[in-house]
């Protein structure tokens, strides 16, 4: 052991910081929460956040070298190294790293930001020593082989091309360059094609040795860990690594000058207005005040949203936040509007609203309710260990020790504090504003703790309620899932279910949209009624077979949240003016879908596979959305959000019967609705190739089939088969052949039949090769032997991912509802793991041969 290497800061740092930085307006503030903060003698900065309620542990290592560390000659090296760290060490090959993590049921990933590269590992606390040893080996002993560099180079080049095919990229790039002009932060990430294509091993190795060293790293850990035991493990796995290299200086972006407004055209629909102001050093006491101010100004029902609404501008979304970096920050306000909106008018309204509120004094009640909502969000966010660490990463790199971690960091702030920072940083100060307008782009811009109890009940109206208790949990999570979706939409009205869900928060017969937003804020409720297809993973839970509502709050506000949610579900009023806003927004989402290679390919494949039994996409078409009337919505609402079509699942600290009684008291009044039968999908008979032309730099390929009737007992084997297929596709197409940045497929069931789908993004000149390789790998898997080792590895990988997803109560509620909807005999928890462990290799082999496609494969190519 090397415990003498560790120097605890628990007593010393508060004194030093207080002496060096006395608290005053704008002065550096003392750390807020130094518990669990340690530094090894080799300089590794460690932050431990124990949570005994879960058996999982997440560790995130931050290498304090990011995009901003680079210059024009090595742009992209940081991101390329992020890939290469996974490619093999002195003692482990790439395959061994992957296999060891999966054998432990762990999850491993990496990402790069402006100020750091992050390496994340999640797994059971029993495997913590092994997981950290693997992570340490990767970080300090990567060998950077020429072959690995060539493979990673192709992957990164594809990633760059894919990013450039993303609708709306131009506006984001331009705003970044304006916000951080005169600094390395003005460059967008990933790098450029030239430097990545021409990088040498020697240059990468030199950059690696300079930056990947313990005194240039921070280790954040959260979950079911014992601090003393964990420190010993960290000391053993990281403590022997030597310091070295040199500090790579990164200059802060200079303060903004003047009040400058720019306009740029983008291929994304809608109008966006973005404005950025110079903020303080993140270590300043003003940083927390601006965090709170951002929450008061932004969001639905916030001060900016209300001001824009009052001006008749109908914003679709409004945000305000403090963006922090090492040594400086920017305060950003952003709003999205329908086409033909007046961006200059919107900017002036936003500026006047900020000035008027600051000079008149922000309402203390509003500040208090916003503070409560932020604290609720922090409490709920801690359940999602890995996301919580990722959210805290920038504070760990940019803030004072312990700053940004405590949910109580806004407690001491008064309304006068918030008024002061608004006046100091946002009123009559320099800013950079950008109007992003729809149009043709002209080139690129240069410049688990206790035992779980569960109960299920069917109400008199046919509605199913499932309730699960998480002992000690402060979170109340409620998930609504419909049993049917696309098959219930009337002919000519595809997308009406999505339209209905988006209208639920627009007003009821007892509450206006503003009332709903104010109540959600006051209760600190996180609510989602539909996905956002324009942001990464924004439509992760979107499906053609069900729709959802996700709501969560702290437990002591559960009754009020349920009462509000029941009103939204039972009594939507569908105001005509809000219908037109929603219609315009959905049309923009459709335009985005139809210009995004992957999404356009997916919709075309669904259209051909399901042949009208299900719609091609949840959004519908421009024609179907234009045709929907208020009467149509009201009629569909009565049929759709009815007892027999709804599953309510609750996960909370309450006893299950309490939760069921609460649901019954508010949802038993829903009409029962009609009986539901399964739609009948038709088995795909012939192969077919469909070609779409979008003219993007990045192409897309999707393939699929509707297969034979699936036996329910085969579904666990199909889940393993999907994992084996993805292993082959990733290894062969992505890594060895460099044909794709992303590729994935699955074999599952829908309405009694098997369904196979695969999607990948690739360069235009690689599409034909990709098609051939996909068919080759499918046939290879059908003929391959599945070993016991293969099976165990995939079981650990699958259950490990599910455990991660179900860290949060709301995701656990989702999986409970999904199991009920599909009529499964398990709930995706330990019972599912037991079922998977009972599988034999020959069962998986039989499922692969029976359900993988042969010649009856439908392919969609987007060029």
PDB file of C-alpha atoms in Angstrom, residues 75-76 79-80 83 149-165 189-199 697-699 734 738-742 761-766:
ATOM      1  CA  UNK A  75      -6.213  19.793 -34.033  1.00  0.00           C
ATOM      2  CA  UNK A  76      -7.999  16.508 -33.397  1.00  0.00           C
ATOM      3  CA  UNK A  79     -10.126  13.099 -29.711  1.00  0.00           C
ATOM      4  CA  UNK A  80      -7.970  10.626 -31.628  1.00  0.00           C
ATOM      5  CA  UNK A  83     -10.144   6.369 -29.246  1.00  0.00           C
ATOM      6  CA  UNK A 149      -3.829   4.484 -35.294  1.00  0.00           C
ATOM      7  CA  UNK A 150      -4.917   3.704 -38.853  1.00  0.00           C
ATOM      8  CA  UNK A 151      -8.171   2.149 -37.630  1.00  0.00           C
ATOM      9  CA  UNK A 152      -8.891   4.988 -35.205  1.00  0.00           C
ATOM     10  CA  UNK A 153      -8.085   7.551 -37.874  1.00  0.00           C
ATOM     11  CA  UNK A 154     -10.755   6.109 -40.171  1.00  0.00           C
ATOM     12  CA  UNK A 155     -13.306   6.032 -37.372  1.00  0.00           C
ATOM     13  CA  UNK A 156     -12.616   9.663 -36.423  1.00  0.00           C
ATOM     14  CA  UNK A 157     -12.711  10.822 -40.043  1.00  0.00           C
ATOM     15  CA  UNK A 158     -16.128   9.172 -40.394  1.00  0.00           C
ATOM     16  CA  UNK A 159     -17.218  10.876 -37.169  1.00  0.00           C
ATOM     17  CA  UNK A 160     -16.144  14.261 -38.524  1.00  0.00           C
ATOM     18  CA  UNK A 161     -18.043  13.632 -41.751  1.00  0.00           C
ATOM     19  CA  UNK A 162     -21.118  12.524 -39.840  1.00  0.00           C
ATOM     20  CA  UNK A 163     -21.030  15.663 -37.699  1.00  0.00           C
ATOM     21  CA  UNK A 164     -20.869  17.814 -40.807  1.00  0.00           C
ATOM     22  CA  UNK A 165     -23.981  16.110 -42.162  1.00  0.00           C
ATOM     23  CA  UNK A 189     -14.191  19.844 -31.594  1.00  0.00           C
ATOM     24  CA  UNK A 190     -13.244  16.560 -33.266  1.00  0.00           C
ATOM     25  CA  UNK A 191     -10.461  18.206 -35.285  1.00  0.00           C
ATOM     26  CA  UNK A 192     -10.148  18.748 -38.994  1.00  0.00           C
ATOM     27  CA  UNK A 193      -9.802  16.224 -41.796  1.00  0.00           C
ATOM     28  CA  UNK A 194      -6.260  17.272 -42.739  1.00  0.00           C
ATOM     29  CA  UNK A 195      -4.560  17.032 -39.332  1.00  0.00           C
ATOM     30  CA  UNK A 196      -6.317  13.781 -38.451  1.00  0.00           C
ATOM     31  CA  UNK A 197      -5.549  12.212 -41.832  1.00  0.00           C
ATOM     32  CA  UNK A 198      -1.859  13.142 -41.656  1.00  0.00           C
ATOM     33  CA  UNK A 199      -1.103  12.469 -37.985  1.00  0.00           C
ATOM     34  CA  UNK A 697     -21.536  14.211 -47.205  1.00  0.00           C
ATOM     35  CA  UNK A 698     -22.553  11.354 -44.938  1.00  0.00           C
ATOM     36  CA  UNK A 699     -24.633   8.508 -46.314  1.00  0.00           C
ATOM     37  CA  UNK A 734     -16.277  -0.216 -37.927  1.00  0.00           C
ATOM     38  CA  UNK A 738     -13.375   1.453 -41.451  1.00  0.00           C
ATOM     39  CA  UNK A 739     -16.758   1.414 -43.198  1.00  0.00           C
ATOM     40  CA  UNK A 740     -18.786   3.150 -40.506  1.00  0.00           C
ATOM     41  CA  UNK A 741     -18.606   5.538 -37.603  1.00  0.00           C
ATOM     42  CA  UNK A 742     -21.674   3.998 -36.021  1.00  0.00           C
ATOM     43  CA  UNK A 761     -23.747   5.805 -41.069  1.00  0.00           C
ATOM     44  CA  UNK A 762     -21.012   5.692 -43.668  1.00  0.00           C
ATOM     45  CA  UNK A 763     -19.339   7.757 -46.358  1.00  0.00           C
ATOM     46  CA  UNK A 764     -20.969   7.879 -49.773  1.00  0.00           C
ATOM     47  CA  UNK A 765     -18.161   5.972 -51.470  1.00  0.00           C
ATOM     48  CA  UNK A 766     -18.380   3.140 -48.926  1.00  0.00           C
TER      49      UNK A 766
END
